[in-house]
mmCIF file of C-alpha atoms and ligand atoms in Angstrom:
data_model
loop_
_atom_site.group_PDB
_atom_site.id
_atom_site.type_symbol
_atom_site.label_atom_id
_atom_site.label_comp_id
_atom_site.label_asym_id
_atom_site.label_seq_id
_atom_site.Cartn_x
_atom_site.Cartn_y
_atom_site.Cartn_z
ATOM 1 C CA MET A 1 8.130 23.801 3.831
ATOM 2 C CA LYS A 2 9.713 20.504 5.571
ATOM 3 C CA GLN A 3 7.675 18.326 8.285
ATOM 4 C CA GLY A 4 7.821 15.204 9.623
ATOM 5 C CA ILE A 5 6.892 12.274 7.740
ATOM 6 C CA PRO A 6 3.182 10.858 8.019
ATOM 7 C CA ASP A 7 3.255 6.884 8.842
ATOM 8 C CA THR A 8 0.974 6.395 5.559
ATOM 9 C CA ILE A 9 1.892 7.944 2.367
ATOM 10 C CA LYS A 10 -1.138 9.422 0.812
ATOM 11 C CA LEU A 11 0.527 9.352 -3.138
ATOM 12 C CA PHE A 12 -1.824 11.795 -4.937
ATOM 13 C CA LYS A 13 -2.909 14.116 -2.111
ATOM 14 C CA PHE A 14 1.183 14.604 -1.024
ATOM 15 C CA ALA A 15 1.958 14.628 -4.784
ATOM 16 C CA SER A 16 -0.509 17.330 -5.808
ATOM 17 C CA ARG A 17 0.495 19.463 -2.973
ATOM 18 C CA SER A 18 4.572 19.187 -3.920
ATOM 19 C CA LEU A 19 5.074 17.840 -0.015
ATOM 20 C CA ILE A 20 8.316 17.930 0.979
ATOM 21 C CA PHE A 21 9.167 15.888 4.219
ATOM 22 C CA SER A 22 12.255 14.513 6.257
ATOM 23 C CA GLN A 23 12.658 12.581 9.371
ATOM 24 C CA SER A 24 15.471 10.643 11.597
ATOM 25 C CA TYR A 25 14.712 7.784 12.200
ATOM 26 C CA GLN A 26 16.251 4.718 14.347
ATOM 27 C CA VAL A 27 17.144 1.232 12.605
ATOM 28 C CA LYS A 28 14.698 -0.326 15.198
ATOM 29 C CA ASP A 29 11.399 1.711 13.680
ATOM 30 C CA PHE A 30 12.306 -0.667 10.709
ATOM 31 C CA PRO A 31 11.050 -4.266 12.041
ATOM 32 C CA ARG A 32 12.477 -5.662 9.056
ATOM 33 C CA ILE A 33 15.679 -4.099 8.555
ATOM 34 C CA SER A 34 16.702 -4.549 12.237
ATOM 35 C CA LYS A 35 16.461 -7.961 11.922
ATOM 36 C CA LEU A 36 19.842 -7.923 9.748
ATOM 37 C CA LEU A 37 21.853 -5.468 11.383
ATOM 38 C CA SER A 38 23.281 -5.167 14.753
ATOM 39 C CA ASN A 39 23.077 -1.287 15.245
ATOM 40 C CA GLN A 40 19.412 -0.999 16.216
ATOM 41 C CA ALA A 41 19.924 2.777 17.718
ATOM 42 C CA SER A 42 21.771 4.031 14.765
ATOM 43 C CA THR A 43 20.204 6.725 12.839
ATOM 44 C CA VAL A 44 18.141 6.647 9.495
ATOM 45 C CA ASP A 45 17.793 9.662 7.938
ATOM 46 C CA VAL A 46 15.149 10.258 5.267
ATOM 47 C CA LYS A 47 14.013 12.776 2.772
ATOM 48 C CA LEU A 48 11.065 12.050 0.894
ATOM 49 C CA SER A 49 9.715 14.799 -1.578
ATOM 50 C CA PHE A 50 6.597 14.392 -4.295
ATOM 51 C CA ASN A 51 5.404 15.907 -7.039
ATOM 52 C CA LEU A 52 3.160 15.854 -10.016
ATOM 53 C CA GLU A 53 4.953 15.426 -13.453
ATOM 54 C CA GLU A 54 2.729 16.187 -16.234
ATOM 55 C CA GLY A 55 0.332 17.728 -14.239
ATOM 56 C CA ARG A 56 -1.150 13.915 -13.652
ATOM 57 C CA ILE A 57 1.749 11.389 -12.828
ATOM 58 C CA PRO A 58 2.249 11.028 -8.821
ATOM 59 C CA CYS A 59 6.016 10.570 -8.572
ATOM 60 C CA ILE A 60 8.542 10.454 -5.025
ATOM 61 C CA LYS A 61 12.054 11.272 -5.243
ATOM 62 C CA GLY A 62 13.799 9.865 -2.239
ATOM 63 C CA GLU A 63 17.240 9.893 -0.042
ATOM 64 C CA ILE A 64 17.707 7.993 2.734
ATOM 65 C CA LYS A 65 21.131 7.488 4.680
ATOM 66 C CA LEU A 66 22.158 5.066 7.088
ATOM 67 C CA ASP A 67 25.196 2.961 8.340
ATOM 68 C CA ALA A 68 24.469 -0.990 8.475
ATOM 69 C CA ALA A 69 26.256 -3.210 10.900
ATOM 70 C CA LEU A 70 27.057 -6.228 9.232
ATOM 71 C CA THR A 71 28.682 -9.259 9.697
ATOM 72 C CA CYS A 72 31.928 -9.717 7.215
ATOM 73 C CA GLN A 73 31.493 -12.933 5.410
ATOM 74 C CA ARG A 74 35.368 -13.046 5.349
ATOM 75 C CA CYS A 75 36.606 -12.253 9.005
ATOM 76 C CA LEU A 76 32.988 -12.793 11.053
ATOM 77 C CA ASP A 77 33.795 -9.672 12.719
ATOM 78 C CA GLU A 78 31.539 -6.545 12.382
ATOM 79 C CA VAL A 79 31.646 -4.329 9.364
ATOM 80 C CA SER A 80 29.878 -1.036 9.633
ATOM 81 C CA ILE A 81 28.724 -0.102 5.431
ATOM 82 C CA HIS A 82 27.118 3.398 4.107
ATOM 83 C CA LEU A 83 24.347 2.870 2.189
ATOM 84 C CA GLN A 84 22.402 6.056 0.513
ATOM 85 C CA PRO A 85 19.842 4.796 -1.478
ATOM 86 C CA LYS A 86 18.492 7.501 -3.759
ATOM 87 C CA PHE A 87 15.586 6.632 -5.838
ATOM 88 C CA GLN A 88 12.975 8.564 -8.265
ATOM 89 C CA LEU A 89 9.879 6.846 -8.519
ATOM 90 C CA ALA A 90 6.795 7.395 -11.011
ATOM 91 C CA PHE A 91 3.129 5.957 -10.285
ATOM 92 C CA LEU A 92 1.450 4.775 -13.264
ATOM 93 C CA GLN A 93 -1.992 3.680 -13.582
ATOM 94 C CA ASN A 94 -0.978 2.222 -17.050
ATOM 95 C CA GLU A 95 2.297 1.642 -19.170
ATOM 96 C CA GLN A 96 1.548 4.209 -21.805
ATOM 97 C CA GLN A 97 1.368 6.916 -18.916
ATOM 98 C CA GLY A 98 5.138 6.605 -18.751
ATOM 99 C CA GLU A 99 6.147 6.806 -22.446
ATOM 100 C CA THR A 100 6.824 10.549 -22.256
ATOM 101 C CA LEU A 101 8.506 10.291 -18.965
ATOM 102 C CA ASP A 102 12.027 10.917 -18.308
ATOM 103 C CA ALA A 103 14.491 7.873 -18.358
ATOM 104 C CA SER A 104 15.490 8.841 -14.945
ATOM 105 C CA PHE A 105 12.263 7.977 -13.420
ATOM 106 C CA GLU A 106 11.750 4.289 -12.203
ATOM 107 C CA THR A 107 8.044 3.284 -12.802
ATOM 108 C CA ILE A 108 5.662 1.349 -10.583
ATOM 109 C CA LEU A 109 2.298 0.195 -12.236
ATOM 110 C CA ASN A 110 -0.724 0.253 -10.380
ATOM 111 C CA ALA A 111 0.398 1.027 -6.915
ATOM 112 C CA ASP A 112 -2.276 1.712 -3.904
ATOM 113 C CA GLU A 113 -3.378 5.396 -3.085
ATOM 114 C CA GLU A 114 -1.788 4.791 0.504
ATOM 115 C CA PHE A 115 0.746 2.808 1.661
ATOM 116 C CA SER A 116 3.081 2.133 4.756
ATOM 117 C CA THR A 117 5.686 4.511 5.071
ATOM 118 C CA ILE A 118 8.189 2.367 7.229
ATOM 119 C CA GLU A 119 7.582 -0.349 4.776
ATOM 120 C CA PHE A 120 8.392 1.595 1.840
ATOM 121 C CA ILE A 121 11.465 3.029 3.202
ATOM 122 C CA THR A 122 12.472 -0.686 3.939
ATOM 123 C CA ASP A 123 12.405 -1.757 0.501
ATOM 124 C CA GLU A 124 14.553 0.740 -0.572
ATOM 125 C CA VAL A 125 16.943 -0.177 2.058
ATOM 126 C CA LEU A 126 16.928 -3.681 1.569
ATOM 127 C CA ILE A 127 17.752 -3.778 -1.985
ATOM 128 C CA MET A 128 20.827 -1.932 -1.123
ATOM 129 C CA ILE A 129 21.879 -4.414 1.890
ATOM 130 C CA PRO A 130 24.793 -6.083 0.190
ATOM 131 C CA MET A 131 24.248 -10.052 0.295
ATOM 132 C CA THR A 132 27.945 -10.617 1.146
ATOM 133 C CA PRO A 133 29.324 -7.779 3.280
ATOM 134 C CA MET A 134 32.943 -7.734 3.673
ATOM 135 C CA HIS A 135 35.843 -4.995 4.877
ATOM 136 C CA ASP A 136 36.928 -3.109 2.320
ATOM 137 C CA TYR A 137 40.397 -4.390 3.323
ATOM 138 C CA GLU A 138 42.204 -7.504 3.248
ATOM 139 C CA CYS A 139 40.738 -8.486 6.706
ATOM 140 C CA ALA A 140 41.670 -12.331 6.648
ATOM 141 C CA SER A 141 44.150 -13.257 4.835
ATOM 142 C CA TYR A 142 44.343 -16.719 2.831
ATOM 143 C CA GLN A 143 46.868 -17.755 5.650
ATOM 144 C CA ASP A 144 44.736 -16.526 8.539
ATOM 145 C CA THR A 145 41.811 -18.764 7.624
ATOM 146 C CA GLN A 146 43.997 -21.936 6.181
ATOM 147 C CA PRO A 147 44.124 -22.911 9.602
ATOM 148 C CA ILE A 148 40.626 -23.151 10.723
ATOM 149 C CA ASN A 149 39.833 -24.664 7.413
ATOM 150 C CA GLN A 150 42.431 -27.744 7.984
ATOM 151 C CA GLN A 151 40.972 -28.149 11.601
ATOM 152 C CA LYS A 152 37.636 -28.596 10.338
ATOM 153 C CA CYS A 153 38.535 -30.955 7.505
ATOM 154 C CA GLU A 154 41.207 -33.315 9.288
ATOM 155 C CA SER A 155 39.776 -33.695 12.719
ATOM 156 C CA PRO A 156 37.503 -36.134 11.999
ATOM 157 C CA PHE A 157 40.089 -38.430 10.463
ATOM 158 C CA ALA A 158 42.623 -37.515 13.256
ATOM 159 C CA ILE A 159 40.244 -39.038 16.243
ATOM 160 C CA LEU A 160 39.685 -42.041 13.576
ATOM 161 C CA LYS A 161 43.328 -42.432 13.637
ATOM 162 C CA GLN A 162 43.759 -42.180 17.518
ATOM 163 C CA LEU A 163 41.307 -44.691 17.741
ATOM 164 C CA LYS A 164 42.841 -47.336 15.596
ATOM 165 C CA ASN A 165 46.214 -47.016 17.322
ATOM 166 C CA THR A 166 44.675 -47.361 20.705
ATOM 167 C CA THR A 167 42.800 -50.408 19.491
ATOM 168 C CA GLN A 168 45.973 -52.108 17.908
ATOM 169 C CA GLU A 169 48.026 -51.752 21.033
HETATM 170 ZN ZN1 LIG B 201 36.526 -8.653 7.389
#
């Protein structure tokens, strides 16, 4: 049975009941993500399913979908990047516990039994946001960017030259 995601994840409790949640949030519901994106009202779809592996290891399988409106580092216009982080986490009490676990699990040691759903989702999204987002086409060619760079470099000298000319006259 599917239901909305509670504000607090209760790891062992949810896992032992094999609960499945899904919910649509907005970018602005995640303070640390909304600082980076300009599409505040955009939808963030989240699906989380909990289960106990080997009858004792709480696991979360999740899928998040969102569009991130970022600033293209080449042309400085907005670029929308579709992010779809998927993860499969196993929460272990010690490393030995994970030895027989399927290799597809990412393991986390010594997690709290309860933690914030928003913070948890935020961490999974943040690692997917590219450091230098760019359009996937040539949004700004070499020729386009050249004059801007030249202007920046040459202007101090241009001013100096002008000053020199006026004092000489
Ligand atoms: Zn661009």
